[in-house]
Amino acid sequence: MKNMSLIVLVLLSLLSCGNHYQLPEKQFSTVVVRHLLVDSLLNVRALEIVKENNGVFFLTSNGKAGHIYNSDTDKRLNIVYPIAVAPDSIKNNFRSLAVTSKNGFGLSIESPARLYRIKNDEKRLVYQENHSKAFYDALDFWNDQEGIAIGDPTNTCLSIIITRDGGNSWSKIPCENLPKAKEGEAAFAASDTNISIVGKHTWIATGGKSSRILYSPDKGKTWQAFETPIIQGAETTGMYSIDFYDAQHGFAIGGDYTKPEANVANKIRTSDGGKTWQVVASGANPGYRSCVQYVPQSNGKKLVAVGFKGIDISNDAGDTWKHVSDDGFYTIRFVSDSIAYAAGAGRVSKLHFK
């Protein structure tokens, strides 16, 4: 009994704050990929987690939707696809999706750009833009009432539309209230991750001949622009994806999809809320990637990047990376600190990082 008490005291001493003892942080080194839906005609760049059932909802480039979820009764995996969003006569190419606790919202890319509110069997068109230059890239919500979508310039600024009434109506921010776009500056509809939101803070990643951060501290009421050192200068270069772990720490990735092996200055990081950025892992793989996400509950240390050339992981906030799979995806979202859904050309899959 005395020996047992001694062991308990030693353990308590080691775990106490005074000794600053911490268990070693788990490192990712592999991924197990399980393909859930395989279809050669499938092309998915927009998917979001459905928290109620740890499932995923997705939209496709041919205007359809799909839902993968676990049954409440027998925990069986259910796959519902395709789901019509609009009549077949309407040709939508969906690249953006957002899910609130009440509705889903899907946004097609080019003119006429159409934004639908999706709730069970109800699909309602809530915004349409017919400008010849309309091209929308990403969609997100601050809360159930307030949301934002961004697109390429149709005038002298990036296109930004906002809702304050739960997505029932949307209005475009006038260019006089936004930073002026630089020549050749736009955004990429590659993975629906051009927008990152933490509380009231919002960051938008632009790309092309100029690749900057547009930042709002107040849910889209005021904006300013910050320069970045990521590769830029050509129409296909710049940031393709951005994610923030908290209000200070963020990461962006991209490159040039026409030169996917190029890995110089295609990964950048900030620790001051996006005001300044530093190039990391320049000249080291991965090269071009279309989506990057922080792993939940990782203290901002773990990152996963995906693209059509495969999956890469970092355990040290992006300083070094490990290639873990050649399975190509366009976009990824985490359900937990080790489970994620990913989608791309021909597949929607579930990933288990270990």
mmCIF file of C-alpha atoms in Angstrom:
data_model
loop_
_atom_site.group_PDB
_atom_site.id
_atom_site.type_symbol
_atom_site.label_atom_id
_atom_site.label_comp_id
_atom_site.label_asym_id
_atom_site.label_seq_id
_atom_site.Cartn_x
_atom_site.Cartn_y
_atom_site.Cartn_z
ATOM 1 C CA MET A 1 0.000 0.000 0.000
ATOM 2 C CA LYS A 2 2.864 2.381 0.805
ATOM 3 C CA ASN A 3 4.435 1.681 -2.609
ATOM 4 C CA MET A 4 1.120 2.408 -4.375
ATOM 5 C CA SER A 5 0.775 5.723 -2.513
ATOM 6 C CA LEU A 6 4.312 6.651 -3.500
ATOM 7 C CA ILE A 7 3.574 5.949 -7.190
ATOM 8 C CA VAL A 8 0.448 8.113 -7.048
ATOM 9 C CA LEU A 9 2.389 10.967 -5.445
ATOM 10 C CA VAL A 10 5.098 10.755 -8.106
ATOM 11 C CA LEU A 11 2.518 10.826 -10.912
ATOM 12 C CA LEU A 12 0.730 13.782 -9.377
ATOM 13 C CA SER A 13 4.020 15.597 -9.027
ATOM 14 C CA LEU A 14 4.920 14.991 -12.677
ATOM 15 C CA LEU A 15 1.534 16.166 -13.898
ATOM 16 C CA SER A 16 1.429 19.269 -11.726
ATOM 17 C CA CYS A 17 1.714 22.707 -13.329
ATOM 18 C CA GLY A 18 4.643 23.550 -11.127
ATOM 19 C CA ASN A 19 6.791 20.972 -12.903
ATOM 20 C CA HIS A 20 5.543 22.053 -16.367
ATOM 21 C CA TYR A 21 5.322 18.396 -17.360
ATOM 22 C CA GLN A 22 3.327 17.627 -20.495
ATOM 23 C CA LEU A 23 2.655 14.392 -22.244
ATOM 24 C CA PRO A 24 4.344 14.267 -25.648
ATOM 25 C CA GLU A 25 2.119 15.666 -28.400
ATOM 26 C CA LYS A 26 0.861 13.067 -30.842
ATOM 27 C CA GLN A 27 2.464 13.391 -34.267
ATOM 28 C CA PHE A 28 0.751 12.512 -37.543
ATOM 29 C CA SER A 29 2.754 10.226 -39.812
ATOM 30 C CA THR A 30 0.206 8.332 -41.941
ATOM 31 C CA VAL A 31 -3.305 8.555 -43.340
ATOM 32 C CA VAL A 32 -5.844 5.841 -44.117
ATOM 33 C CA VAL A 33 -8.074 6.788 -47.058
ATOM 34 C CA ARG A 34 -11.510 5.200 -47.455
ATOM 35 C CA HIS A 35 -13.332 6.081 -50.672
ATOM 36 C CA LEU A 36 -17.049 6.441 -49.916
ATOM 37 C CA LEU A 37 -18.393 7.544 -53.290
ATOM 38 C CA VAL A 38 -16.573 6.884 -56.566
ATOM 39 C CA ASP A 39 -17.928 8.174 -59.874
ATOM 40 C CA SER A 40 -15.835 9.137 -62.880
ATOM 41 C CA LEU A 41 -18.205 12.049 -63.597
ATOM 42 C CA LEU A 42 -17.949 13.418 -60.060
ATOM 43 C CA ASN A 43 -16.132 16.717 -59.532
ATOM 44 C CA VAL A 44 -16.371 18.196 -56.028
ATOM 45 C CA ARG A 45 -14.710 21.356 -54.762
ATOM 46 C CA ALA A 46 -17.368 22.311 -52.189
ATOM 47 C CA LEU A 47 -18.112 20.239 -49.104
ATOM 48 C CA GLU A 48 -18.942 20.975 -45.476
ATOM 49 C CA ILE A 49 -19.353 18.951 -42.301
ATOM 50 C CA VAL A 50 -22.877 18.353 -40.998
ATOM 51 C CA LYS A 51 -22.289 18.435 -37.237
ATOM 52 C CA GLU A 52 -25.558 16.752 -36.264
ATOM 53 C CA ASN A 53 -24.437 13.385 -37.652
ATOM 54 C CA ASN A 54 -20.692 13.866 -38.264
ATOM 55 C CA GLY A 55 -21.500 13.537 -41.934
ATOM 56 C CA VAL A 56 -20.750 15.644 -44.967
ATOM 57 C CA PHE A 57 -22.797 17.548 -47.540
ATOM 58 C CA PHE A 58 -21.286 18.382 -50.927
ATOM 59 C CA LEU A 59 -22.033 20.129 -54.218
ATOM 60 C CA THR A 60 -20.701 19.232 -57.641
ATOM 61 C CA SER A 61 -19.584 20.979 -60.821
ATOM 62 C CA ASN A 62 -22.598 19.586 -62.678
ATOM 63 C CA GLY A 63 -25.098 21.209 -60.339
ATOM 64 C CA LYS A 64 -25.958 18.293 -58.059
ATOM 65 C CA ALA A 65 -25.718 17.754 -54.302
ATOM 66 C CA GLY A 66 -24.927 14.786 -52.097
ATOM 67 C CA HIS A 67 -25.174 13.842 -48.427
ATOM 68 C CA ILE A 68 -23.185 11.185 -46.574
ATOM 69 C CA TYR A 69 -24.192 10.516 -42.974
ATOM 70 C CA ASN A 70 -24.506 7.900 -40.243
ATOM 71 C CA SER A 71 -27.944 6.509 -39.433
ATOM 72 C CA ASP A 72 -29.223 7.238 -35.913
ATOM 73 C CA THR A 73 -30.610 3.735 -35.546
ATOM 74 C CA ASP A 74 -27.984 1.292 -36.769
ATOM 75 C CA LYS A 75 -25.038 3.677 -37.353
ATOM 76 C CA ARG A 76 -24.969 2.510 -40.956
ATOM 77 C CA LEU A 77 -23.351 4.853 -43.459
ATOM 78 C CA ASN A 78 -25.911 6.376 -45.819
ATOM 79 C CA ILE A 79 -25.022 7.935 -49.160
ATOM 80 C CA VAL A 80 -27.651 10.046 -50.910
ATOM 81 C CA TYR A 81 -26.520 11.147 -54.372
ATOM 82 C CA PRO A 82 -27.420 12.786 -56.674
ATOM 83 C CA ILE A 83 -29.748 15.378 -55.152
ATOM 84 C CA ALA A 84 -31.222 17.949 -57.533
ATOM 85 C CA VAL A 85 -30.738 21.584 -56.534
ATOM 86 C CA ALA A 86 -32.348 23.143 -59.615
ATOM 87 C CA PRO A 87 -34.131 21.876 -62.731
ATOM 88 C CA ASP A 88 -31.885 20.062 -65.202
ATOM 89 C CA SER A 89 -32.384 22.883 -67.688
ATOM 90 C CA ILE A 90 -30.384 25.170 -65.381
ATOM 91 C CA LYS A 91 -26.665 24.475 -65.650
ATOM 92 C CA ASN A 92 -24.955 25.264 -62.348
ATOM 93 C CA ASN A 93 -21.280 24.732 -61.589
ATOM 94 C CA PHE A 94 -21.074 24.744 -57.814
ATOM 95 C CA ARG A 95 -17.737 25.608 -56.207
ATOM 96 C CA SER A 96 -18.972 27.115 -52.910
ATOM 97 C CA LEU A 97 -21.026 25.763 -50.021
ATOM 98 C CA ALA A 98 -21.826 26.894 -46.487
ATOM 99 C CA VAL A 99 -23.860 25.138 -43.813
ATOM 100 C CA THR A 100 -25.495 26.867 -40.843
ATOM 101 C CA SER A 101 -27.539 25.207 -38.104
ATOM 102 C CA LYS A 102 -30.665 26.012 -40.126
ATOM 103 C CA ASN A 103 -29.808 25.833 -43.828
ATOM 104 C CA GLY A 104 -27.288 25.016 -46.493
ATOM 105 C CA PHE A 105 -26.257 27.501 -49.184
ATOM 106 C CA GLY A 106 -24.759 26.694 -52.562
ATOM 107 C CA LEU A 107 -23.202 29.185 -54.979
ATOM 108 C CA SER A 108 -22.406 28.613 -58.653
ATOM 109 C CA ILE A 109 -19.428 30.280 -60.244
ATOM 110 C CA GLU A 110 -20.105 32.137 -63.488
ATOM 111 C CA SER A 111 -22.734 34.345 -65.032
ATOM 112 C CA PRO A 112 -25.476 34.034 -64.194
ATOM 113 C CA ALA A 113 -24.070 33.251 -60.731
ATOM 114 C CA ARG A 114 -26.808 31.696 -58.614
ATOM 115 C CA LEU A 115 -26.996 31.324 -54.837
ATOM 116 C CA TYR A 116 -29.474 28.807 -53.438
ATOM 117 C CA ARG A 117 -30.789 28.250 -49.942
ATOM 118 C CA ILE A 118 -31.079 24.488 -49.375
ATOM 119 C CA LYS A 119 -33.230 22.994 -46.621
ATOM 120 C CA ASN A 120 -34.395 19.388 -46.958
ATOM 121 C CA ASP A 121 -36.530 19.289 -50.112
ATOM 122 C CA GLU A 122 -36.714 23.085 -50.419
ATOM 123 C CA LYS A 123 -34.243 24.758 -52.771
ATOM 124 C CA ARG A 124 -34.799 28.489 -53.147
ATOM 125 C CA LEU A 125 -32.857 30.929 -55.330
ATOM 126 C CA VAL A 126 -31.913 33.831 -53.037
ATOM 127 C CA TYR A 127 -29.413 35.744 -55.205
ATOM 128 C CA GLN A 128 -28.509 35.938 -58.873
ATOM 129 C CA GLU A 129 -25.881 38.046 -60.626
ATOM 130 C CA ASN A 130 -25.933 38.394 -64.402
ATOM 131 C CA HIS A 131 -22.836 40.524 -64.926
ATOM 132 C CA SER A 132 -20.714 39.109 -67.747
ATOM 133 C CA LYS A 133 -17.642 39.074 -65.464
ATOM 134 C CA ALA A 134 -19.388 37.453 -62.496
ATOM 135 C CA PHE A 135 -17.342 34.563 -61.088
ATOM 136 C CA TYR A 136 -17.767 33.538 -57.448
ATOM 137 C CA ASP A 137 -15.151 31.587 -55.529
ATOM 138 C CA ALA A 138 -16.072 31.006 -51.865
ATOM 139 C CA LEU A 139 -18.877 31.244 -49.312
ATOM 140 C CA ASP A 140 -18.940 31.266 -45.502
ATOM 141 C CA PHE A 141 -21.046 32.386 -42.515
ATOM 142 C CA TRP A 142 -20.165 34.202 -39.297
ATOM 143 C CA ASN A 143 -23.313 32.853 -37.622
ATOM 144 C CA ASP A 144 -26.797 31.691 -38.596
ATOM 145 C CA GLN A 145 -27.806 35.197 -39.676
ATOM 146 C CA GLU A 146 -24.705 36.722 -41.266
ATOM 147 C CA GLY A 147 -22.790 35.364 -44.217
ATOM 148 C CA ILE A 148 -20.367 36.385 -46.961
ATOM 149 C CA ALA A 149 -19.448 35.272 -50.477
ATOM 150 C CA ILE A 150 -16.545 36.510 -52.565
ATOM 151 C CA GLY A 151 -15.771 36.534 -56.245
ATOM 152 C CA ASP A 152 -13.616 38.036 -58.972
ATOM 153 C CA PRO A 153 -13.870 41.757 -59.733
ATOM 154 C CA THR A 154 -16.695 42.971 -61.960
ATOM 155 C CA ASN A 155 -15.648 46.566 -61.340
ATOM 156 C CA THR A 156 -12.632 48.073 -59.547
ATOM 157 C CA CYS A 157 -12.805 45.784 -56.490
ATOM 158 C CA LEU A 158 -13.295 42.179 -55.538
ATOM 159 C CA SER A 159 -16.948 41.104 -55.603
ATOM 160 C CA ILE A 160 -18.261 40.680 -52.037
ATOM 161 C CA ILE A 161 -21.903 39.966 -51.206
ATOM 162 C CA ILE A 162 -23.276 39.843 -47.658
ATOM 163 C CA THR A 163 -26.439 38.679 -45.903
ATOM 164 C CA ARG A 164 -27.634 39.854 -42.476
ATOM 165 C CA ASP A 165 -30.997 38.053 -42.474
ATOM 166 C CA GLY A 166 -30.091 34.380 -42.477
ATOM 167 C CA GLY A 167 -29.434 34.178 -46.206
ATOM 168 C CA ASN A 168 -32.853 35.298 -47.401
ATOM 169 C CA SER A 169 -31.394 38.362 -49.140
ATOM 170 C CA TRP A 170 -27.889 39.377 -50.224
ATOM 171 C CA SER A 171 -26.375 42.721 -51.177
ATOM 172 C CA LYS A 172 -23.119 43.598 -52.904
ATOM 173 C CA ILE A 173 -20.639 45.894 -51.153
ATOM 174 C CA PRO A 174 -19.940 49.010 -53.256
ATOM 175 C CA CYS A 175 -16.365 49.375 -54.462
ATOM 176 C CA GLU A 176 -15.950 52.668 -52.618
ATOM 177 C CA ASN A 177 -16.171 50.637 -49.385
ATOM 178 C CA LEU A 178 -13.527 48.070 -50.411
ATOM 179 C CA PRO A 179 -9.803 48.105 -51.243
ATOM 180 C CA LYS A 180 -9.246 48.699 -54.938
ATOM 181 C CA ALA A 181 -8.224 45.559 -56.806
ATOM 182 C CA LYS A 182 -4.769 45.506 -58.363
ATOM 183 C CA GLU A 183 -4.266 44.637 -62.002
ATOM 184 C CA GLY A 184 -4.822 40.926 -62.545
ATOM 185 C CA GLU A 185 -6.000 40.330 -58.954
ATOM 186 C CA ALA A 186 -8.857 37.862 -58.526
ATOM 187 C CA ALA A 187 -9.431 34.632 -56.565
ATOM 188 C CA PHE A 188 -9.453 30.893 -57.263
ATOM 189 C CA ALA A 189 -12.549 28.701 -57.061
ATOM 190 C CA ALA A 190 -10.405 25.690 -56.210
ATOM 191 C CA SER A 191 -11.547 24.470 -52.782
ATOM 192 C CA ASP A 192 -14.017 26.984 -51.267
ATOM 193 C CA THR A 193 -11.339 28.080 -48.790
ATOM 194 C CA ASN A 194 -10.535 31.625 -49.921
ATOM 195 C CA ILE A 195 -12.345 32.890 -46.802
ATOM 196 C CA SER A 196 -11.386 32.235 -43.177
ATOM 197 C CA ILE A 197 -13.476 33.412 -40.216
ATOM 198 C CA VAL A 198 -12.637 33.554 -36.502
ATOM 199 C CA GLY A 199 -15.304 35.344 -34.476
ATOM 200 C CA LYS A 200 -15.808 38.768 -36.082
ATOM 201 C CA HIS A 201 -12.482 38.559 -37.937
ATOM 202 C CA THR A 202 -12.535 37.741 -41.654
ATOM 203 C CA TRP A 203 -9.662 37.086 -44.045
ATOM 204 C CA ILE A 204 -9.946 36.742 -47.834
ATOM 205 C CA ALA A 205 -7.099 35.351 -49.942
ATOM 206 C CA THR A 206 -6.783 36.779 -53.438
ATOM 207 C CA GLY A 207 -4.624 35.395 -56.213
ATOM 208 C CA GLY A 208 -3.392 35.884 -59.735
ATOM 209 C CA LYS A 209 -0.990 38.613 -60.798
ATOM 210 C CA SER A 210 -1.418 40.055 -57.291
ATOM 211 C CA SER A 211 -2.059 37.904 -54.235
ATOM 212 C CA ARG A 212 -3.100 39.796 -51.093
ATOM 213 C CA ILE A 213 -5.114 39.473 -47.906
ATOM 214 C CA LEU A 214 -8.329 41.458 -47.547
ATOM 215 C CA TYR A 215 -9.142 41.749 -43.840
ATOM 216 C CA SER A 216 -12.243 42.851 -41.939
ATOM 217 C CA PRO A 217 -12.301 43.083 -38.115
ATOM 218 C CA ASP A 218 -16.072 43.634 -37.941
ATOM 219 C CA LYS A 219 -17.890 41.012 -40.017
ATOM 220 C CA GLY A 220 -17.493 42.767 -43.331
ATOM 221 C CA LYS A 221 -18.347 46.336 -42.370
ATOM 222 C CA THR A 222 -14.833 47.754 -42.935
ATOM 223 C CA TRP A 223 -11.881 46.401 -44.920
ATOM 224 C CA GLN A 224 -8.165 46.824 -45.438
ATOM 225 C CA ALA A 225 -5.580 45.038 -47.600
ATOM 226 C CA PHE A 226 -2.249 43.439 -46.644
ATOM 227 C CA GLU A 227 0.537 42.378 -48.988
ATOM 228 C CA THR A 228 1.946 38.829 -48.941
ATOM 229 C CA PRO A 229 5.258 37.304 -50.098
ATOM 230 C CA ILE A 230 3.643 34.289 -51.793
ATOM 231 C CA ILE A 231 4.554 33.613 -55.420
ATOM 232 C CA GLN A 232 2.490 35.862 -57.715
ATOM 233 C CA GLY A 233 2.713 37.731 -60.994
ATOM 234 C CA ALA A 234 0.932 35.321 -63.347
ATOM 235 C CA GLU A 235 -2.787 34.593 -63.697
ATOM 236 C CA THR A 236 -2.356 31.092 -62.240
ATOM 237 C CA THR A 237 -0.159 31.998 -59.243
ATOM 238 C CA GLY A 238 -0.875 33.047 -55.673
ATOM 239 C CA MET A 239 -2.865 31.864 -52.697
ATOM 240 C CA TYR A 240 -5.457 29.185 -53.389
ATOM 241 C CA SER A 241 -6.440 28.476 -49.777
ATOM 242 C CA ILE A 242 -6.264 30.103 -46.353
ATOM 243 C CA ASP A 243 -7.078 28.966 -42.817
ATOM 244 C CA PHE A 244 -6.752 30.590 -39.394
ATOM 245 C CA TYR A 245 -6.368 28.591 -36.187
ATOM 246 C CA ASP A 246 -7.212 31.597 -34.011
ATOM 247 C CA ALA A 247 -7.362 35.372 -34.425
ATOM 248 C CA GLN A 248 -3.561 35.619 -34.719
ATOM 249 C CA HIS A 249 -2.243 32.470 -36.379
ATOM 250 C CA GLY A 250 -2.987 31.678 -40.002
ATOM 251 C CA PHE A 251 -1.596 29.747 -42.947
ATOM 252 C CA ALA A 252 -2.017 30.029 -46.708
ATOM 253 C CA ILE A 253 -0.965 27.744 -49.542
ATOM 254 C CA GLY A 254 -1.047 27.793 -53.299
ATOM 255 C CA GLY A 255 1.533 28.124 -56.018
ATOM 256 C CA ASP A 256 0.768 27.558 -59.694
ATOM 257 C CA TYR A 257 -1.515 24.702 -60.684
ATOM 258 C CA THR A 258 0.062 24.611 -64.149
ATOM 259 C CA LYS A 259 3.413 23.866 -62.455
ATOM 260 C CA PRO A 260 2.342 21.604 -59.577
ATOM 261 C CA GLU A 261 5.870 20.503 -58.640
ATOM 262 C CA ALA A 262 7.109 24.082 -58.114
ATOM 263 C CA ASN A 263 7.545 24.619 -54.362
ATOM 264 C CA VAL A 264 9.292 27.984 -53.971
ATOM 265 C CA ALA A 265 7.381 30.636 -51.966
ATOM 266 C CA ASN A 266 4.054 28.808 -52.153
ATOM 267 C CA LYS A 267 3.489 28.426 -48.377
ATOM 268 C CA ILE A 268 3.154 31.422 -46.015
ATOM 269 C CA ARG A 269 2.317 31.918 -42.338
ATOM 270 C CA THR A 270 1.230 34.777 -40.065
ATOM 271 C CA SER A 271 1.282 35.226 -36.284
ATOM 272 C CA ASP A 272 -0.101 38.781 -36.123
ATOM 273 C CA GLY A 273 -3.599 38.352 -37.505
ATOM 274 C CA GLY A 274 -2.621 38.530 -41.157
ATOM 275 C CA LYS A 275 -0.902 41.906 -41.151
ATOM 276 C CA THR A 276 2.477 40.382 -42.057
ATOM 277 C CA TRP A 277 3.360 37.014 -43.567
ATOM 278 C CA GLN A 278 6.517 34.910 -43.797
ATOM 279 C CA VAL A 279 7.427 32.307 -46.393
ATOM 280 C CA VAL A 280 7.996 28.864 -44.860
ATOM 281 C CA ALA A 281 9.381 25.617 -46.303
ATOM 282 C CA SER A 282 10.364 27.369 -49.519
ATOM 283 C CA GLY A 283 12.000 25.002 -51.971
ATOM 284 C CA ALA A 284 10.641 22.015 -50.056
ATOM 285 C CA ASN A 285 7.555 19.995 -50.897
ATOM 286 C CA PRO A 286 4.647 20.191 -51.119
ATOM 287 C CA GLY A 287 4.343 22.112 -54.334
ATOM 288 C CA TYR A 288 0.998 23.416 -55.518
ATOM 289 C CA ARG A 289 -1.899 22.513 -53.221
ATOM 290 C CA SER A 290 -5.493 23.738 -53.484
ATOM 291 C CA CYS A 291 -6.552 23.452 -49.833
ATOM 292 C CA VAL A 292 -4.958 23.748 -46.395
ATOM 293 C CA GLN A 293 -6.645 23.224 -43.036
ATOM 294 C CA TYR A 294 -5.506 23.357 -39.430
ATOM 295 C CA VAL A 295 -6.175 20.173 -37.505
ATOM 296 C CA PRO A 296 -8.628 20.894 -34.647
ATOM 297 C CA GLN A 297 -7.257 20.882 -31.091
ATOM 298 C CA SER A 298 -3.658 20.863 -32.295
ATOM 299 C CA ASN A 299 -2.573 24.180 -30.784
ATOM 300 C CA GLY A 300 -1.989 25.441 -34.315
ATOM 301 C CA LYS A 301 0.809 22.936 -34.890
ATOM 302 C CA LYS A 302 -0.788 20.404 -37.241
ATOM 303 C CA LEU A 303 -1.725 21.241 -40.816
ATOM 304 C CA VAL A 304 -2.998 19.129 -43.699
ATOM 305 C CA ALA A 305 -2.738 20.218 -47.331
ATOM 306 C CA VAL A 306 -4.395 18.487 -50.280
ATOM 307 C CA GLY A 307 -4.309 18.874 -54.039
ATOM 308 C CA PHE A 308 -4.568 16.768 -57.153
ATOM 309 C CA LYS A 309 -1.002 15.587 -56.459
ATOM 310 C CA GLY A 310 -1.827 14.129 -53.034
ATOM 311 C CA ILE A 311 -1.934 14.708 -49.273
ATOM 312 C CA ASP A 312 0.755 16.280 -47.084
ATOM 313 C CA ILE A 313 0.946 16.853 -43.330
ATOM 314 C CA SER A 314 2.921 19.128 -41.030
ATOM 315 C CA ASN A 315 3.390 18.659 -37.302
ATOM 316 C CA ASP A 316 5.306 21.905 -36.716
ATOM 317 C CA ALA A 317 3.003 24.687 -37.980
ATOM 318 C CA GLY A 318 4.258 24.370 -41.554
ATOM 319 C CA ASP A 319 8.028 24.443 -41.102
ATOM 320 C CA THR A 320 8.395 20.887 -42.424
ATOM 321 C CA TRP A 321 6.043 18.601 -44.353
ATOM 322 C CA LYS A 322 5.601 14.906 -45.055
ATOM 323 C CA HIS A 323 3.885 13.470 -48.125
ATOM 324 C CA VAL A 324 1.530 10.722 -46.907
ATOM 325 C CA SER A 325 -0.615 9.824 -49.914
ATOM 326 C CA ASP A 326 -0.762 10.181 -53.692
ATOM 327 C CA ASP A 327 -4.579 10.190 -53.555
ATOM 328 C CA GLY A 328 -5.623 13.454 -55.162
ATOM 329 C CA PHE A 329 -8.268 15.760 -53.671
ATOM 330 C CA TYR A 330 -9.354 19.357 -54.176
ATOM 331 C CA THR A 331 -10.700 20.115 -50.706
ATOM 332 C CA ILE A 332 -10.844 18.768 -47.137
ATOM 333 C CA ARG A 333 -12.772 19.405 -43.889
ATOM 334 C CA PHE A 334 -12.109 17.962 -40.416
ATOM 335 C CA VAL A 335 -14.747 16.282 -38.246
ATOM 336 C CA SER A 336 -12.391 15.746 -35.299
ATOM 337 C CA ASP A 337 -8.692 15.951 -34.470
ATOM 338 C CA SER A 338 -7.965 12.892 -36.645
ATOM 339 C CA ILE A 339 -10.940 12.339 -38.989
ATOM 340 C CA ALA A 340 -11.709 14.359 -42.116
ATOM 341 C CA TYR A 341 -13.721 14.196 -45.317
ATOM 342 C CA ALA A 342 -12.088 15.083 -48.622
ATOM 343 C CA ALA A 343 -13.340 15.364 -52.179
ATOM 344 C CA GLY A 344 -12.039 15.923 -55.654
ATOM 345 C CA ALA A 345 -12.208 14.475 -59.144
ATOM 346 C CA GLY A 346 -14.218 11.246 -59.112
ATOM 347 C CA ARG A 347 -14.439 10.711 -55.362
ATOM 348 C CA VAL A 348 -15.626 11.688 -51.908
ATOM 349 C CA SER A 349 -13.580 10.010 -49.183
ATOM 350 C CA LYS A 350 -13.071 9.702 -45.437
ATOM 351 C CA LEU A 351 -9.561 10.181 -44.096
ATOM 352 C CA HIS A 352 -8.136 8.908 -40.804
ATOM 353 C CA PHE A 353 -4.854 10.530 -39.799
ATOM 354 C CA LYS A 354 -2.593 8.600 -37.440
#
